[in-house]
Coordinates of C-alpha atoms in Angstrom, one line a residue:
M1 CA 93.6 34.1 -93.6
R2 CA 94.3 37.4 -91.9
A3 CA 95.3 37.3 -88.3
T4 CA 95.3 41.0 -87.5
L5 CA 92.4 42.9 -86.0
I6 CA 90.8 45.4 -88.4
E7 CA 90.1 48.9 -87.3
R8 CA 86.7 49.5 -85.6
P9 CA 84.3 51.0 -88.1
Q10 CA 83.0 54.6 -87.6
K11 CA 79.9 54.7 -89.8
R12 CA 76.8 53.1 -88.3
P13 CA 73.6 51.9 -90.0
G14 CA 70.9 54.5 -89.6
N15 CA 68.5 51.7 -88.8
P16 CA 70.1 48.7 -87.1
R17 CA 67.0 46.5 -87.4
F18 CA 67.7 43.5 -89.7
S19 CA 65.3 41.0 -88.1
S20 CA 63.6 38.5 -90.4
G21 CA 60.3 39.1 -88.8
P22 CA 58.8 41.3 -87.6
C23 CA 60.9 43.3 -90.1
A24 CA 62.1 46.9 -90.3
K25 CA 59.4 49.5 -90.7
R26 CA 59.3 51.4 -94.0
P27 CA 61.6 54.5 -94.3
G28 CA 60.0 57.5 -92.9
F29 CA 57.6 55.6 -90.6
R30 CA 56.1 57.6 -87.7
L31 CA 53.6 56.5 -85.2
D32 CA 51.7 59.7 -85.6
G33 CA 51.1 58.8 -89.2
L34 CA 48.6 56.2 -88.0
R35 CA 46.1 58.8 -86.7
G36 CA 43.7 57.8 -89.4
A37 CA 43.0 54.4 -87.7
P38 CA 39.4 54.1 -86.6
L39 CA 40.4 53.1 -83.0
G40 CA 37.5 52.2 -80.8
R41 CA 35.3 51.6 -83.9
S42 CA 33.9 48.3 -84.9
H43 CA 35.5 46.6 -87.9
R44 CA 31.9 46.1 -89.1
S45 CA 31.3 49.8 -89.2
D46 CA 31.3 51.6 -92.6
I47 CA 34.7 53.0 -92.0
G48 CA 36.0 49.6 -90.8
R49 CA 34.7 47.8 -93.8
E50 CA 36.1 50.5 -96.1
K51 CA 39.6 50.1 -94.6
L52 CA 39.5 46.3 -95.0
R53 CA 38.3 46.5 -98.6
T54 CA 41.0 49.1 -99.4
A55 CA 43.7 46.7 -97.9
L56 CA 42.5 43.9 -100.1
D57 CA 42.2 46.0 -103.3
Q58 CA 45.6 47.7 -102.9
S59 CA 47.2 44.3 -102.2
R60 CA 45.8 43.0 -105.4
E61 CA 46.9 46.1 -107.4
I62 CA 50.5 46.1 -106.2
L63 CA 51.0 42.4 -106.3
G64 CA 49.3 42.0 -109.7
I65 CA 46.9 39.3 -108.4
P66 CA 44.4 38.4 -111.1
D67 CA 40.8 39.5 -110.7
S68 CA 39.8 35.9 -110.8
H69 CA 41.5 35.2 -107.5
R70 CA 40.0 35.8 -104.1
I71 CA 41.8 37.5 -101.2
A72 CA 41.1 37.3 -97.5
I73 CA 42.6 38.7 -94.3
L74 CA 42.9 35.9 -91.7
P75 CA 44.1 35.7 -88.1
G76 CA 47.4 34.1 -87.0
S77 CA 49.8 35.7 -89.5
D78 CA 51.1 33.6 -92.3
T79 CA 50.9 30.5 -90.1
G80 CA 47.2 30.9 -89.6
A81 CA 46.6 31.6 -93.3
F82 CA 48.5 28.5 -94.4
E83 CA 46.9 26.3 -91.8
A84 CA 43.5 27.5 -93.1
A85 CA 44.5 26.6 -96.6
M86 CA 45.7 23.1 -95.6
W87 CA 42.7 22.3 -93.3
N88 CA 40.2 23.3 -96.0
L89 CA 41.8 22.2 -99.2
L90 CA 43.8 19.0 -98.6
G91 CA 42.4 15.5 -98.7
P92 CA 41.0 14.6 -102.1
R93 CA 44.4 14.0 -103.8
P94 CA 47.7 12.5 -102.8
L95 CA 50.0 15.1 -101.3
E96 CA 53.7 16.1 -101.7
V97 CA 55.3 18.5 -99.3
L98 CA 58.6 20.1 -100.3
V99 CA 60.9 20.9 -97.4
W100 CA 64.1 23.0 -97.4
D101 CA 63.7 24.8 -94.2
E102 CA 61.9 24.7 -90.8
F103 CA 58.6 26.1 -92.0
G104 CA 58.2 23.6 -94.8
A105 CA 59.0 20.9 -92.2
R106 CA 56.1 22.3 -90.1
W107 CA 53.6 21.9 -93.0
A108 CA 54.8 18.3 -93.6
E109 CA 54.4 17.5 -89.9
D110 CA 50.9 19.0 -89.8
A111 CA 49.8 17.1 -92.9
A112 CA 51.0 13.8 -91.5
Q113 CA 50.3 14.2 -87.8
Q114 CA 47.4 16.6 -87.5
L115 CA 45.5 15.8 -90.7
G116 CA 46.4 12.2 -90.8
L117 CA 47.4 12.3 -94.4
E118 CA 50.3 10.2 -95.8
P119 CA 52.3 12.8 -97.8
E120 CA 55.3 12.1 -99.8
I121 CA 57.9 14.4 -98.2
R122 CA 60.8 15.6 -100.3
R123 CA 63.3 16.9 -97.9
V124 CA 66.8 18.2 -98.4
P125 CA 69.4 19.7 -96.0
Y126 CA 69.6 23.5 -95.3
G127 CA 71.2 25.2 -98.2
D128 CA 69.8 22.9 -100.9
I129 CA 66.5 22.8 -102.7
V130 CA 64.5 19.7 -103.8
D131 CA 64.6 18.5 -107.4
L132 CA 61.5 20.4 -108.7
A133 CA 61.6 18.4 -111.9
A134 CA 60.8 15.3 -109.9
V135 CA 57.6 16.7 -108.3
N136 CA 54.4 15.2 -109.4
W137 CA 52.2 18.2 -110.0
D138 CA 49.1 16.0 -110.5
R139 CA 49.2 15.7 -106.7
D140 CA 48.5 18.5 -104.3
V141 CA 51.8 20.2 -103.5
C142 CA 52.8 22.3 -100.5
F143 CA 56.0 24.4 -100.2
T144 CA 57.5 27.7 -99.1
W145 CA 58.5 29.9 -102.0
N146 CA 61.3 31.4 -100.0
G147 CA 62.7 29.6 -97.0
T148 CA 63.0 32.3 -94.4
A149 CA 65.1 30.1 -92.1
S150 CA 67.4 28.7 -94.9
G151 CA 67.7 31.6 -97.3
V152 CA 66.8 29.2 -100.2
R153 CA 64.1 30.2 -102.7
I154 CA 62.4 28.8 -105.8
P155 CA 64.7 29.7 -108.7
E156 CA 63.3 32.0 -111.5
S157 CA 63.8 29.1 -114.0
A158 CA 61.4 26.8 -112.2
E159 CA 58.1 26.1 -114.0
I160 CA 54.9 24.9 -112.4
P161 CA 52.8 23.2 -115.1
A162 CA 49.7 25.1 -116.3
G163 CA 48.0 21.7 -116.8
R164 CA 48.7 20.4 -113.3
G165 CA 46.0 18.1 -111.8
G166 CA 46.6 19.0 -108.2
L167 CA 46.5 22.2 -106.2
V168 CA 49.6 24.2 -105.4
L169 CA 49.7 25.6 -101.9
C170 CA 52.5 28.2 -101.5
D171 CA 53.7 29.8 -98.3
A172 CA 55.1 33.1 -99.8
T173 CA 55.5 35.1 -96.6
S174 CA 59.2 36.1 -97.3
A175 CA 58.5 36.4 -101.0
A176 CA 55.4 38.5 -101.5
F177 CA 56.2 42.1 -102.3
A178 CA 59.9 41.2 -103.0
M179 CA 59.7 38.5 -105.8
D180 CA 57.5 38.1 -108.8
L181 CA 55.1 35.3 -108.1
P182 CA 53.4 33.3 -111.0
W183 CA 49.8 33.8 -109.6
E184 CA 48.2 31.8 -112.5
R185 CA 50.3 28.7 -111.4
L186 CA 49.6 29.0 -107.7
D187 CA 46.3 28.0 -106.1
A188 CA 46.6 29.0 -102.5
V189 CA 49.2 31.6 -101.6
T190 CA 49.7 33.0 -98.1
F191 CA 51.8 35.8 -96.6
S192 CA 51.9 38.2 -93.7
W193 CA 52.1 41.9 -93.2
Q194 CA 55.2 41.7 -91.0
K195 CA 57.7 40.7 -93.6
V196 CA 58.6 42.6 -96.8
L197 CA 56.4 45.7 -96.1
G198 CA 57.4 45.8 -92.4
G199 CA 53.8 45.7 -91.1
E200 CA 52.7 44.6 -87.7
A201 CA 52.3 40.9 -86.8
A202 CA 49.3 38.6 -86.3
H203 CA 47.5 39.2 -89.6
G204 CA 47.8 36.8 -92.6
M205 CA 46.6 36.9 -96.2
L206 CA 45.2 34.1 -98.2
V207 CA 44.9 34.2 -102.0
L208 CA 42.8 31.6 -103.7
S209 CA 42.6 30.7 -107.4
P210 CA 39.4 29.6 -109.1
R211 CA 40.6 26.0 -108.9
A212 CA 41.0 26.4 -105.1
V213 CA 37.6 27.9 -104.7
A214 CA 36.1 25.0 -106.8
R215 CA 37.9 22.5 -104.4
L216 CA 36.5 24.3 -101.4
E217 CA 32.9 24.1 -102.7
S218 CA 33.2 20.5 -103.7
H219 CA 35.2 19.0 -100.9
R220 CA 34.2 18.4 -97.3
P221 CA 37.3 17.7 -95.1
R222 CA 37.1 14.5 -93.0
W223 CA 38.5 16.3 -90.0
P224 CA 37.0 19.1 -87.9
V225 CA 37.9 22.5 -89.2
P226 CA 38.5 25.1 -86.4
R227 CA 36.2 28.1 -86.6
L228 CA 39.0 30.5 -87.2
F229 CA 39.9 28.5 -90.4
R230 CA 36.4 27.9 -91.8
L231 CA 36.0 29.3 -95.3
T232 CA 32.8 27.6 -96.3
R233 CA 29.3 27.2 -95.0
D234 CA 26.9 24.6 -96.3
G235 CA 29.2 23.8 -99.2
H236 CA 29.6 27.4 -100.4
L237 CA 32.4 29.9 -100.0
I238 CA 31.7 32.4 -97.2
D239 CA 31.9 35.3 -99.7
G240 CA 32.1 38.0 -97.0
I241 CA 35.5 36.8 -95.8
F242 CA 36.9 37.7 -99.2
R243 CA 35.4 41.2 -99.1
D244 CA 35.3 43.1 -95.8
E245 CA 34.1 40.6 -93.2
T246 CA 37.1 39.1 -91.5
I247 CA 36.6 35.8 -89.5
N248 CA 37.6 37.5 -86.3
T249 CA 38.2 41.0 -85.1
P250 CA 41.3 42.5 -86.8
S251 CA 43.4 45.3 -85.2
M252 CA 42.4 48.5 -87.0
L253 CA 45.7 50.0 -85.9
C254 CA 47.5 47.2 -87.7
V255 CA 45.2 47.6 -90.7
E256 CA 46.0 51.3 -90.9
D257 CA 49.8 50.6 -90.7
Y258 CA 49.4 48.1 -93.5
L259 CA 47.5 50.6 -95.6
Q260 CA 50.3 53.2 -95.0
A261 CA 52.9 50.6 -96.1
L262 CA 51.0 49.9 -99.2
C263 CA 50.8 53.6 -99.9
W264 CA 54.6 53.8 -99.5
A265 CA 55.1 50.9 -101.9
R266 CA 52.9 52.5 -104.5
E267 CA 54.7 55.9 -104.2
I268 CA 58.2 54.4 -104.7
G269 CA 57.1 52.5 -107.9
G270 CA 55.1 49.5 -106.8
L271 CA 56.3 45.9 -107.1
P272 CA 59.2 46.5 -109.5
A273 CA 60.7 49.0 -107.1
L274 CA 60.1 46.7 -104.1
V275 CA 61.8 43.8 -106.0
A276 CA 64.7 46.1 -107.0
R277 CA 65.3 47.3 -103.5
A278 CA 65.5 43.8 -102.1
E279 CA 67.7 42.6 -104.9
G280 CA 70.1 45.5 -104.4
N281 CA 70.4 44.9 -100.7
A282 CA 71.0 41.2 -101.2
R283 CA 73.6 41.7 -103.9
T284 CA 75.5 44.0 -101.5
V285 CA 75.8 41.2 -99.0
W286 CA 76.6 38.6 -101.7
E287 CA 79.5 40.7 -103.1
F288 CA 80.8 41.2 -99.5
C289 CA 80.9 37.4 -99.0
E290 CA 82.4 36.7 -102.4
S291 CA 85.5 38.9 -101.6
R292 CA 86.1 37.1 -98.3
D293 CA 87.1 33.5 -97.5
W294 CA 85.6 33.2 -94.1
I295 CA 81.9 33.7 -94.9
E296 CA 79.6 32.4 -97.6
N297 CA 75.9 32.1 -98.6
L298 CA 74.1 29.1 -97.1
A299 CA 72.3 28.5 -100.4
R300 CA 74.7 26.3 -102.4
D301 CA 73.2 27.2 -105.8
S302 CA 73.4 30.9 -106.6
A303 CA 70.1 30.6 -108.5
T304 CA 68.3 29.8 -105.3
R305 CA 69.7 32.6 -103.1
S306 CA 67.0 34.5 -101.2
T307 CA 66.9 38.2 -101.8
T308 CA 65.1 38.8 -98.5
S309 CA 66.3 36.5 -95.7
V310 CA 70.0 36.2 -96.7
C311 CA 71.4 33.4 -94.7
L312 CA 75.2 33.1 -94.3
R313 CA 77.6 30.6 -92.7
L314 CA 81.1 31.0 -91.3
V315 CA 83.8 28.8 -92.9
D316 CA 86.9 29.1 -90.6
A317 CA 88.6 26.0 -89.3
R318 CA 89.6 27.9 -86.2
I319 CA 86.0 28.1 -85.0
R320 CA 85.4 25.0 -82.9
D321 CA 81.9 25.9 -81.5
S322 CA 80.1 27.7 -84.3
R323 CA 77.0 28.3 -82.4
A324 CA 78.8 29.9 -79.4
F325 CA 81.0 31.9 -81.8
V326 CA 77.9 33.3 -83.6
Q327 CA 76.2 34.1 -80.4
N328 CA 79.2 36.1 -79.2
L329 CA 79.5 37.9 -82.6
T330 CA 75.9 38.9 -82.7
A331 CA 75.9 40.0 -79.1
R332 CA 78.9 42.2 -79.8
L333 CA 77.1 43.8 -82.7
E334 CA 73.9 44.4 -80.7
S335 CA 75.9 45.9 -77.8
E336 CA 77.4 48.4 -80.4
G337 CA 73.8 49.2 -81.5
V338 CA 74.6 48.4 -85.2
A339 CA 72.7 45.1 -85.8
F340 CA 69.8 43.6 -84.0
D341 CA 68.5 40.0 -84.4
I342 CA 70.8 38.8 -87.2
G343 CA 71.6 35.3 -85.7
A344 CA 70.4 32.3 -87.8
Y345 CA 67.0 30.8 -87.0
R346 CA 67.2 28.6 -83.9
H347 CA 66.8 25.3 -85.8
A348 CA 69.0 26.3 -88.7
P349 CA 72.8 25.8 -88.9
P350 CA 74.7 28.4 -86.9
G351 CA 75.3 31.5 -88.9
L352 CA 73.9 34.9 -89.7
R353 CA 70.6 35.9 -91.3
I354 CA 70.4 39.5 -92.6
W355 CA 67.0 40.7 -93.7
C356 CA 67.3 42.5 -97.0
G357 CA 63.6 43.2 -97.8
A358 CA 62.4 46.4 -99.4
T359 CA 62.0 48.4 -96.2
V360 CA 65.8 48.1 -95.5
E361 CA 67.9 50.9 -96.9
K362 CA 70.9 49.8 -99.0
A363 CA 73.1 52.4 -97.2
D364 CA 72.3 50.6 -93.9
V365 CA 73.4 47.2 -95.4
E366 CA 76.6 48.8 -96.7
A367 CA 77.3 50.3 -93.2
L368 CA 76.6 47.0 -91.5
L369 CA 79.0 44.8 -93.3
P370 CA 82.3 46.4 -92.1
W371 CA 80.9 45.9 -88.5
I372 CA 80.3 42.2 -89.2
E373 CA 83.9 41.9 -90.3
W374 CA 85.2 43.8 -87.3
A375 CA 83.1 41.6 -84.9
Y376 CA 84.3 38.5 -86.6
E377 CA 88.0 39.5 -86.4
S378 CA 87.4 40.5 -82.7
E379 CA 85.9 37.1 -81.9
I380 CA 88.7 35.3 -83.7
A381 CA 91.3 37.3 -81.7
A382 CA 89.5 36.3 -78.5
L383 CA 89.9 32.6 -79.4
R384 CA 93.7 32.9 -79.1

C-alpha cells in the first residue's frame, strides 16, 4: 500500500452535494423557477387540485405505474407512507419482514412492537441480502427495495411470484425513478420526493395494487389507525385521497418543485434516462474502488450493489478507529467544499455513502473521487 501523500487535486465538483436525503436538486434548478406555485391558495382550490392531479398523473406516466393501481400523496415522507400501508393492510395473514439495513429494521420493530404482530424477521448483516428464495410469499412480506443505509438492493434476477397469496409491501424510496420496479408484483409501494428527483422533504407517495385495495375494503385493523394514515371510511376506500384530496394540507411550494422535477425527468428521456444516469454515476464509483486496495463496496454481492446510495468501507489495517478516521476524512472534504454529507448512516458500519441518483452529474462524481483519495492519504499520514 502506498505511503506517500498524493498531490492535492485541483478540479472540484460543480455541485458538492452528495447527501442521501434530501438529495441534490436537479441540474439547472433555480428558486425563481417555482413562481408558478399557488402560494397562499387552498390546496382545495381548482388550481390546487389541478397541481395535485398533475403530480399523480405524471408520476404514473414516468414510472410506468399500471392504470389499475391507485396513487396517493401522503404526509410524513416515505416513512409516513409506509407506516400508512402497514397500519391499514397488515393483520389478516402471517408476516415476514426482510431486513438488510436500518429502515427494514424499523418496519420489523413497528410490526412487532407497535402493531403487536409476530412477524418472522429475516435479518442479515450490513452488506448482505436475505435469501429471497426462502421467503414465503403466501405471507404478507415487507422489505426495502434498496437499502439506503446499506447500499444493498434487490437484484435484477429476483422474482416475486405472480401467484403469491400475501401482499408485498415495498419501501422503494431510494429506488423509485432510478430502478425498474415490477409494479405488477408489488402491492403497496412507497417513496418520497426528496430522493432520486431531489424534491423537498415531508411528502410521501403510496401506490396500491388492486389486491391491496381489496384488502383495505375487506379488512378492519384491530388497532386504532391514526387519522393521518386512514385510507378507508365505513369499509370503503376514500377515493378522493387517490385523486386530488390529500389527507392533510400539502406544501404547494413543494408540489410545484416536484412538478418541475417531473418535467425535467420527462425532458431528459423519462425513466430510462434516469436509470442510466444513476447507473453511470454508480459505475464510476465502483471502478474507482476496484482499482484501489483500501476501499471497497459494502455490498458483498455485486448483483446487489445500489446504484443510488453507494455505500463504501475502508479496508486498511493501519486504521484502528474507523469511525473517527471517517469523521476526520469527511470533515476534511467538507472544509474543502468538495463533498457534503457523505459519511455512512449513523447506525451503519463506518464508511462513506455517496449519493449517485439521477440529479447528480457524472462529472461531479468523477471530480469527487480524487479528493476522497487525497483526504484518505492525508488522514493516513496524520496517523504516523
